[in-house]
Short mmCIF file of C-alpha atoms and ligand atoms in Angstrom, two decimals:
data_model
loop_
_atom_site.label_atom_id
_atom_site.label_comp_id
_atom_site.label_asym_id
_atom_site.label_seq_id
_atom_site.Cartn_x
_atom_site.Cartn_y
_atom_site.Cartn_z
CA UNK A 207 -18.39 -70.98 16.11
CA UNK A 208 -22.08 -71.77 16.45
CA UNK A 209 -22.97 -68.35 15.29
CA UNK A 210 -20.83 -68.57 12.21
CA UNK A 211 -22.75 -72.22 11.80
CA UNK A 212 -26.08 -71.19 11.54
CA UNK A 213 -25.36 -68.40 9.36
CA UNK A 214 -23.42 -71.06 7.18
CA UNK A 215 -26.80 -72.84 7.41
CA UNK A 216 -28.73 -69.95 6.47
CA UNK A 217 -26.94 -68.57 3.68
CA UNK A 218 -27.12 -72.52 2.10
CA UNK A 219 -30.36 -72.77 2.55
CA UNK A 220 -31.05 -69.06 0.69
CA UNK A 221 -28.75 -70.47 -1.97
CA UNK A 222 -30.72 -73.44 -2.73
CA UNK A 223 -33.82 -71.57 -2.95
CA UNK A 224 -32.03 -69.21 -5.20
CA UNK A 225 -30.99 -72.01 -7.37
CA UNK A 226 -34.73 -73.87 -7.16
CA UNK A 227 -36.11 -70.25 -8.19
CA UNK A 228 -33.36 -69.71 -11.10
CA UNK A 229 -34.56 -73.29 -12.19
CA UNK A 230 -38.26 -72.39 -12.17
CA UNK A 231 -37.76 -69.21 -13.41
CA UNK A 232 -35.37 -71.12 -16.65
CA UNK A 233 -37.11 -74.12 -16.70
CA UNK A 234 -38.66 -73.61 -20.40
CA UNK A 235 -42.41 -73.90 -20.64
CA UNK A 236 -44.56 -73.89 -24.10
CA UNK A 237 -47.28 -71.14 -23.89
CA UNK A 238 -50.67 -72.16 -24.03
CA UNK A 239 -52.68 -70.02 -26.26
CA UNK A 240 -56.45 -70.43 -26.28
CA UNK A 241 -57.50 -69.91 -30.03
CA UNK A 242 -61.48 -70.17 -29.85
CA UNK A 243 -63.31 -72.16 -27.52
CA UNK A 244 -61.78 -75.67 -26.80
CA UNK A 245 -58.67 -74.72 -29.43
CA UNK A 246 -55.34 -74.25 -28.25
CA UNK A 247 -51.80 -73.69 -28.89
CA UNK A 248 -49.04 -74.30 -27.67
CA UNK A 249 -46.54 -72.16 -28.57
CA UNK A 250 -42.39 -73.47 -28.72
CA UNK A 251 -39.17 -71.55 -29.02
CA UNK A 252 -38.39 -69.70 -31.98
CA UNK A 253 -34.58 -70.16 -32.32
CA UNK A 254 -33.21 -73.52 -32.42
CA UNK A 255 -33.19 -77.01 -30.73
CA UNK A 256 -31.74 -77.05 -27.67
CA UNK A 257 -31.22 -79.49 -25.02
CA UNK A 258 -33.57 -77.07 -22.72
CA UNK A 259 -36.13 -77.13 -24.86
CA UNK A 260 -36.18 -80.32 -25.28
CA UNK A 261 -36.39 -79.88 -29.28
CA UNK A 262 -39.72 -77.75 -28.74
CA UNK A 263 -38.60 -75.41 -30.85
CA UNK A 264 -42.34 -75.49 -32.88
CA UNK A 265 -45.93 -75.30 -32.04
CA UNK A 266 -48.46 -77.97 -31.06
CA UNK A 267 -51.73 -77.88 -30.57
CA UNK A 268 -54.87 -79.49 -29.27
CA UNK A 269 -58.59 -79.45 -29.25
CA UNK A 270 -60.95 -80.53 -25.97
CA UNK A 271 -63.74 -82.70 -27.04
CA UNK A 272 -66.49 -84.86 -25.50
CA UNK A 273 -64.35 -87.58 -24.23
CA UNK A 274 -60.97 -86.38 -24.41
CA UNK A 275 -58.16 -84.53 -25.79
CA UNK A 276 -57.30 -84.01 -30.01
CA UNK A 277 -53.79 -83.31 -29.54
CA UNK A 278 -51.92 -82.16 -33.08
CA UNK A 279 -48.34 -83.31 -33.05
CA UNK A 280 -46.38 -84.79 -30.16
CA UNK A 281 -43.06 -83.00 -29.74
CA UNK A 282 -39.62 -84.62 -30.36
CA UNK A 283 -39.47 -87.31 -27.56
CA UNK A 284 -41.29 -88.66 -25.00
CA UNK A 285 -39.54 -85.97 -22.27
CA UNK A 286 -41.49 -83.13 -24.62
CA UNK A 287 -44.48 -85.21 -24.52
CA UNK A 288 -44.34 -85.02 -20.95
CA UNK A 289 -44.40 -81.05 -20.97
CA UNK A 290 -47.01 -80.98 -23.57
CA UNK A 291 -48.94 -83.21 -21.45
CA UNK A 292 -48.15 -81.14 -18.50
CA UNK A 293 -49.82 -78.07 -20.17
CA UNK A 294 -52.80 -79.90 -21.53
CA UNK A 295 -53.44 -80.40 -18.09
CA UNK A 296 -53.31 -77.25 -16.76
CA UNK A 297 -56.54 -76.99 -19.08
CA UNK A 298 -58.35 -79.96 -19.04
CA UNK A 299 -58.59 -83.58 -17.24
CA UNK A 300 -59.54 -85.31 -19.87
CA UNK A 301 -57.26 -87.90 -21.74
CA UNK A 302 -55.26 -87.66 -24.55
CA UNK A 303 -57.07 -90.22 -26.88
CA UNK A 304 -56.14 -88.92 -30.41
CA UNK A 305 -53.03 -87.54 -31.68
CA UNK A 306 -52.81 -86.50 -35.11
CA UNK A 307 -48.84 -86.21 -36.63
CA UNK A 308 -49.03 -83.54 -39.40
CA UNK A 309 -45.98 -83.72 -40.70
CA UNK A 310 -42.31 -85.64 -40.72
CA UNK A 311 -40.10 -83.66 -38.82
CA UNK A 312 -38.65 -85.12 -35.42
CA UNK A 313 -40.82 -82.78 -33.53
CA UNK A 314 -44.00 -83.52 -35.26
CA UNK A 315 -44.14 -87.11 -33.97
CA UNK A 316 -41.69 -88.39 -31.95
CA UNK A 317 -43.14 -87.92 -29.19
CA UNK A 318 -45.73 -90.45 -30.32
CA UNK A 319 -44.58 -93.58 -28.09
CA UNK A 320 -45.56 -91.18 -25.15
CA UNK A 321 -49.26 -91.00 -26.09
CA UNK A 322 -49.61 -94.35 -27.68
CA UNK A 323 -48.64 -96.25 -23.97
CA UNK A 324 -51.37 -93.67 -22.75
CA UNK A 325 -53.84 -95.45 -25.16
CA UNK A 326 -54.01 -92.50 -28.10
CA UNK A 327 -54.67 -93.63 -31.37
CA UNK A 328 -52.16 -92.15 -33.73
CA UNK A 329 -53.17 -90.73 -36.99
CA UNK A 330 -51.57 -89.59 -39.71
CA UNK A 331 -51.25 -89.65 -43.81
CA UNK A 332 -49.82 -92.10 -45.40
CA UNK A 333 -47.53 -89.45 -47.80
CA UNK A 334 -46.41 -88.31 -43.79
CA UNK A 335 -45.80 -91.85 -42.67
CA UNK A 336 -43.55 -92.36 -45.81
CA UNK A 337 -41.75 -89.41 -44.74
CA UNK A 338 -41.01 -89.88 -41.86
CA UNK A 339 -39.23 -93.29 -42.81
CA UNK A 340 -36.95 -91.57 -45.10
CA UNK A 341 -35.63 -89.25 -43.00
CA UNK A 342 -35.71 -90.67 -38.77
CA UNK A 343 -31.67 -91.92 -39.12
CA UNK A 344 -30.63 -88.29 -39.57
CA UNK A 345 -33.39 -86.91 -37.15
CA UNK A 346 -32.34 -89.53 -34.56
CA UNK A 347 -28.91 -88.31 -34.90
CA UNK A 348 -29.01 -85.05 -34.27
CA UNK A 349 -31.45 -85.06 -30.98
CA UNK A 350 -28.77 -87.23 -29.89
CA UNK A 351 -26.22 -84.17 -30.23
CA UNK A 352 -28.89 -81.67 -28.81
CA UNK A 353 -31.05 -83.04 -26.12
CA UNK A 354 -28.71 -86.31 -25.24
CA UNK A 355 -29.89 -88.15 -22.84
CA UNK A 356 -33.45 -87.29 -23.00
CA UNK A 357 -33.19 -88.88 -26.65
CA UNK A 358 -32.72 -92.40 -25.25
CA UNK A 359 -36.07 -93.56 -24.57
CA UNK A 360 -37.05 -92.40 -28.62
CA UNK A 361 -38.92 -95.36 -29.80
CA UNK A 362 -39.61 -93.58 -33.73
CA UNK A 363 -43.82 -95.33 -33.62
CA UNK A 364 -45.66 -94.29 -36.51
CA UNK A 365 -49.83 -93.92 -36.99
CA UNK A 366 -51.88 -97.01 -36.31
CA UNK A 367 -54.34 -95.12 -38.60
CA UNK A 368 -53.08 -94.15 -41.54
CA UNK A 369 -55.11 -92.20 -44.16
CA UNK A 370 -54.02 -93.06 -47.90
CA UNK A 371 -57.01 -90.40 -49.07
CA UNK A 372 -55.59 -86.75 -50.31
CA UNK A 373 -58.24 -84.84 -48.16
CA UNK A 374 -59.83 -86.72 -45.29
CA UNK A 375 -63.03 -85.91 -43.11
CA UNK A 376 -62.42 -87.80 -39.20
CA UNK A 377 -64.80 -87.98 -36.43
CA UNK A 378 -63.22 -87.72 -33.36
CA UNK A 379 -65.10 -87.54 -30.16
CA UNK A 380 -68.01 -86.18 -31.60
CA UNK A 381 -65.38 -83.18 -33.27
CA UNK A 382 -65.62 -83.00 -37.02
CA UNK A 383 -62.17 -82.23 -38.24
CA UNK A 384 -60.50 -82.34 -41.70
CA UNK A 385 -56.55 -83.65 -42.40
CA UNK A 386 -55.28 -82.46 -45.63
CA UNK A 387 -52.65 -83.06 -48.17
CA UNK A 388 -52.48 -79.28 -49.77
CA UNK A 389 -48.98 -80.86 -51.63
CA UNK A 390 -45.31 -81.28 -50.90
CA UNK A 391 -43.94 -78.38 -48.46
CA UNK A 392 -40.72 -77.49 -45.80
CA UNK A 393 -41.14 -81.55 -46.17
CA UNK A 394 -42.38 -83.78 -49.01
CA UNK A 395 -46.24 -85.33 -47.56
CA UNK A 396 -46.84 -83.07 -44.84
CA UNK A 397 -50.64 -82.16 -44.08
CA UNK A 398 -52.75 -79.17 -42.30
CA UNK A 399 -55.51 -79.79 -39.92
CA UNK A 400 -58.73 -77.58 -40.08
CA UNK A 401 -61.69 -77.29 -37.78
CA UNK A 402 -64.21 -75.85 -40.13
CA UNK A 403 -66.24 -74.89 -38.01
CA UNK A 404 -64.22 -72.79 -35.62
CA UNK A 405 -61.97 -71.10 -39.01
CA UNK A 406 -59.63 -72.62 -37.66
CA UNK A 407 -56.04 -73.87 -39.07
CA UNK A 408 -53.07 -76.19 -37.45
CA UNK A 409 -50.71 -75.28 -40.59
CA UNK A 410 -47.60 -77.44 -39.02
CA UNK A 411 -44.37 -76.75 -41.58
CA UNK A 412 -46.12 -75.56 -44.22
CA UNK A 413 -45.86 -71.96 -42.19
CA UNK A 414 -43.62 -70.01 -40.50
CA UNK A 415 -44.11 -66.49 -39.06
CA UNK A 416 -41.71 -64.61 -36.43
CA UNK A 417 -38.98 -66.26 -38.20
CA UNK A 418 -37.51 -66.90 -41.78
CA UNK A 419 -38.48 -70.06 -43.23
CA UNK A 420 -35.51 -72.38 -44.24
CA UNK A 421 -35.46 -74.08 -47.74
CA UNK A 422 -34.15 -77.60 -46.99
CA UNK A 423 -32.47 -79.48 -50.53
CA UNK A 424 -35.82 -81.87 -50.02
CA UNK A 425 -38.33 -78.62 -49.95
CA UNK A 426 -40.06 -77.95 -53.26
CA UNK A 427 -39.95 -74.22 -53.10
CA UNK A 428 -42.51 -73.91 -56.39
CA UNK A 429 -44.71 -77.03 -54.90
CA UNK A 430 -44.32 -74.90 -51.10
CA UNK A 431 -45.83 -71.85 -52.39
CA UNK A 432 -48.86 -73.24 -54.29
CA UNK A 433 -49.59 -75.91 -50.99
CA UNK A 434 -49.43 -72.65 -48.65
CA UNK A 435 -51.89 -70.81 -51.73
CA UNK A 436 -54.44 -73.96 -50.99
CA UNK A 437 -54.33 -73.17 -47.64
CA UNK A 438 -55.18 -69.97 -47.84
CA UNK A 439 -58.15 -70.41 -49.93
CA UNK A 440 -59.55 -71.96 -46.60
CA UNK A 441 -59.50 -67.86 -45.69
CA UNK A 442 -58.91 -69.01 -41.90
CA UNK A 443 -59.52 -66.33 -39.40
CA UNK A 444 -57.17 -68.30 -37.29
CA UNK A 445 -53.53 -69.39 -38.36
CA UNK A 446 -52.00 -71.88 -35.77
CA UNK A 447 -48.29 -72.15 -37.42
CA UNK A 448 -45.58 -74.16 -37.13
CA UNK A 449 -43.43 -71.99 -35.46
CA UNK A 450 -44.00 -68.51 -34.54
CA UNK A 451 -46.98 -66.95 -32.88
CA UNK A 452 -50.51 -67.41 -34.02
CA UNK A 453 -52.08 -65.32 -36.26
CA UNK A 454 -54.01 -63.74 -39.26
CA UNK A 455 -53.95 -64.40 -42.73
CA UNK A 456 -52.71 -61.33 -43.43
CA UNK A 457 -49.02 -62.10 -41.38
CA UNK A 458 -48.82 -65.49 -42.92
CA UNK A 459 -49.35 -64.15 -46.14
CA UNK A 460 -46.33 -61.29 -45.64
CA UNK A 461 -44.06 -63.98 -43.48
CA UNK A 462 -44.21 -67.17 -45.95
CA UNK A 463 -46.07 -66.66 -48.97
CA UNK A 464 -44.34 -63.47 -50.17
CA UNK A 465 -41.23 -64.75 -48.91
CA UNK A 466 -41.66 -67.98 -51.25
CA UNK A 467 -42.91 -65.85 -53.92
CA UNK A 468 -40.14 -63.60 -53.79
CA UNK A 469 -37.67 -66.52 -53.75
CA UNK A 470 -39.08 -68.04 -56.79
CA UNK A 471 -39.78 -64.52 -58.84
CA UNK A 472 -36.38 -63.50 -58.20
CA UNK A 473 -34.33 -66.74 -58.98
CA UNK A 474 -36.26 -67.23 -61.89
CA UNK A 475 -35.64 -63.82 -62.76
CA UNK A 476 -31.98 -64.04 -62.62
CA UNK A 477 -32.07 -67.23 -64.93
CA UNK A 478 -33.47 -65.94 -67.46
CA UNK A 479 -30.66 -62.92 -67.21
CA UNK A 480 -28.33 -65.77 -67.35
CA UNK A 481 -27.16 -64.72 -63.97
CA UNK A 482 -24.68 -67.12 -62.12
CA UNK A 483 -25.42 -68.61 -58.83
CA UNK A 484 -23.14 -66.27 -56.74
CA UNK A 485 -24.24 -63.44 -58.67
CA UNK A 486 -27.65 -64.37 -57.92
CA UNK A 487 -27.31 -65.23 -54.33
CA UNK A 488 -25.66 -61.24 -54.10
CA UNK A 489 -28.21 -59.67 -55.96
CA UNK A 490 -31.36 -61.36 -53.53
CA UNK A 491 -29.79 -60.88 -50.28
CA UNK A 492 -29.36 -56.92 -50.78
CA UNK A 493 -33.17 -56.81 -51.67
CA UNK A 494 -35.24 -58.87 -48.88
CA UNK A 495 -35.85 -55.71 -47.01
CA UNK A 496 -39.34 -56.31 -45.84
CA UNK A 497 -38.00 -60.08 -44.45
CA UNK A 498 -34.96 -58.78 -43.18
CA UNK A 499 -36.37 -58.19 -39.40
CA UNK A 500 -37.61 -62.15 -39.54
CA UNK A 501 -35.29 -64.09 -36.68
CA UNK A 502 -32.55 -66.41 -38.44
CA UNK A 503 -33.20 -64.34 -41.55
CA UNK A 504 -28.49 -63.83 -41.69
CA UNK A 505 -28.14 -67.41 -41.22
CA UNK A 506 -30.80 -68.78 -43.87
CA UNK A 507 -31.62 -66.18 -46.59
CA UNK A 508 -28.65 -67.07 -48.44
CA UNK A 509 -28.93 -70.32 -48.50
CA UNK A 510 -32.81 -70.20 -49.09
CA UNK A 511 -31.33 -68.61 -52.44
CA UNK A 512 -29.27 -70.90 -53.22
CA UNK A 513 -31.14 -73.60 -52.68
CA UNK A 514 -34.32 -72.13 -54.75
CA UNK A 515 -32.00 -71.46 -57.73
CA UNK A 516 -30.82 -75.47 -57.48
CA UNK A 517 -34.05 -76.33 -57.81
CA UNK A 518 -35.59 -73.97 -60.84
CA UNK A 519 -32.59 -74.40 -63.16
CA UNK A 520 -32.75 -77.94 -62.67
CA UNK A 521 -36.36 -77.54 -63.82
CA UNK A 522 -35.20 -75.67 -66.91
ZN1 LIG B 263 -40.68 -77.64 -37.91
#
């Protein structure tokens, strides 16, 4: 009886290490990428929202300075603030005193409040601020569905610095930077940060590599591919993008700017055959060979279609 009681003890015991070591071995972890000297990413999932990802399913970013931390986006709540923050500090010690929100989606900034009771300042443009009003009922509502509980201590806090200038030159513990409006993108007001010095671009959703990009009904496809055409007159040698890995002009070029280009060439193609929308749709999903190997690329190239021809015969 004893016997059998210490091997029940023993075999518990090895379960619930097996179970701690499944959990740290599942546990999901953004990887920290350093860029150049100082500049990092951190690199999300590249399939969806989950509730173990805690809606990191994009890349952040941050920059060590002087007196503290440049941080570029906050994640979608405070519980992916607290990861982010978790591998900032794997790096440095320093505080986060800055963060700057580069665009409107949930995981851009709502993981604001987190900083802000840390003492960050948050910064952002005003055309992102607007944004980000118009669209945080629906955003709230859906990282209710995904991540549940860990969406009840949102509190949606916007910039206490907001920047009503197109292109914008900050000073930020001692760190020139730049925050730019290159024009409406995957959302309407959404900017890029560069680091000039260091070649150096934090793109947020006006790129995707790794996987498709998705055409929402409020993304300007024409406006989309002349904004990510700005960008690239910066001729970065470093592309930190919104989701997917980080990388070269040339990847960005083949992953979203072709892609947008070849949205827009071949839906305005087809209207000027008088081609219907189906017709259309049929016609550009046989022919995306070169995007076809992009993750998502079955469950949003035919709606990308559709949604780009919306848009140009509406602008008929
Ligand atoms: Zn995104």
């Amino acid at each position: 009886m004893q016997v059998t009681m210490i091997y029940s003890l023993k075999s518990r015991l090895f379960m619930f290490c097996l179970l701690l070591l499944s959990q740290s071995v599942l546990a999901f972890e953004l990887e920290t990428v350093k860029v150049t000297d100082n500049v990092y990413a951190l690199i999300g999932e590249t399939g969806p929202r989950t509730y173990d990802n805690h809606a990191l399913n994009n890349n952040v970013g941050f920059i060590v300075v002087d007196d503290g931390v440049i941080l570029i986006d906050s994640g979608a709540s405070p519980s992916g603030a607290k990861l982010i923050q978790q591998r900032i500090s794997t790096v440095t010690d320093k505080p986060v005193k800055w963060v700057i929100n580069t665009g409107s989606q949930d995981h851009r900034w709502l993981g604001n409040s987190y900083f802000k009771q840390q003492g960050a300042e948050i910064i952002a443009l005003s055309s992102t601020v607007e944004e980000q009003k118009k669209h945080i009922e629906t955003h709230l509502e859906r990282l209710k569905n995904t991540i549940r509980e860990r969406a009840n201590d949102i509190q949606p806090l916007q910039a206490t610095r907001v920047l009503e200038e197109v292109n914008n030159r900050l000073l930020l513990g001692g760190k020139n930077i730049q925050l730019n409006f290159p024009g409406d993108s995957h959302f309407p007001g959404d900017g890029y940060v560069w680091l000039a010095e260091e070649q150096v671009v934090f793109t947020g959703d006006l790129v995707y590599v790794d996987r498709i990009l998705g055409i929402q009904s409020y993304s300007p496809v024409a406006s989309w591919l002349k904004a990510f055409n700005k960008m690239v007159q910066l001729k970065p040698g470093y592309i930190i993008p919104g989701h997917g890995s980080v990388s070269d002009l040339n990847k960005v070029q083949q992953q979203t700017g072709d892609y947008l280009k070849y949205l827009i060439s071949g839906v305005s193609k087809a209207l000027e055959d008088w081609l219907e929308l189906d017709e259309t749709v049929d016609l550009l999903a046989e022919s995306a060979g070169q995007f076809k190997q992009l993750q998502n690329f079955d469950s949003w190239h035919k709606l990308n279609i559709n949604r780009t021809y919306l848009q140009l015969e509406a602008d008929l």
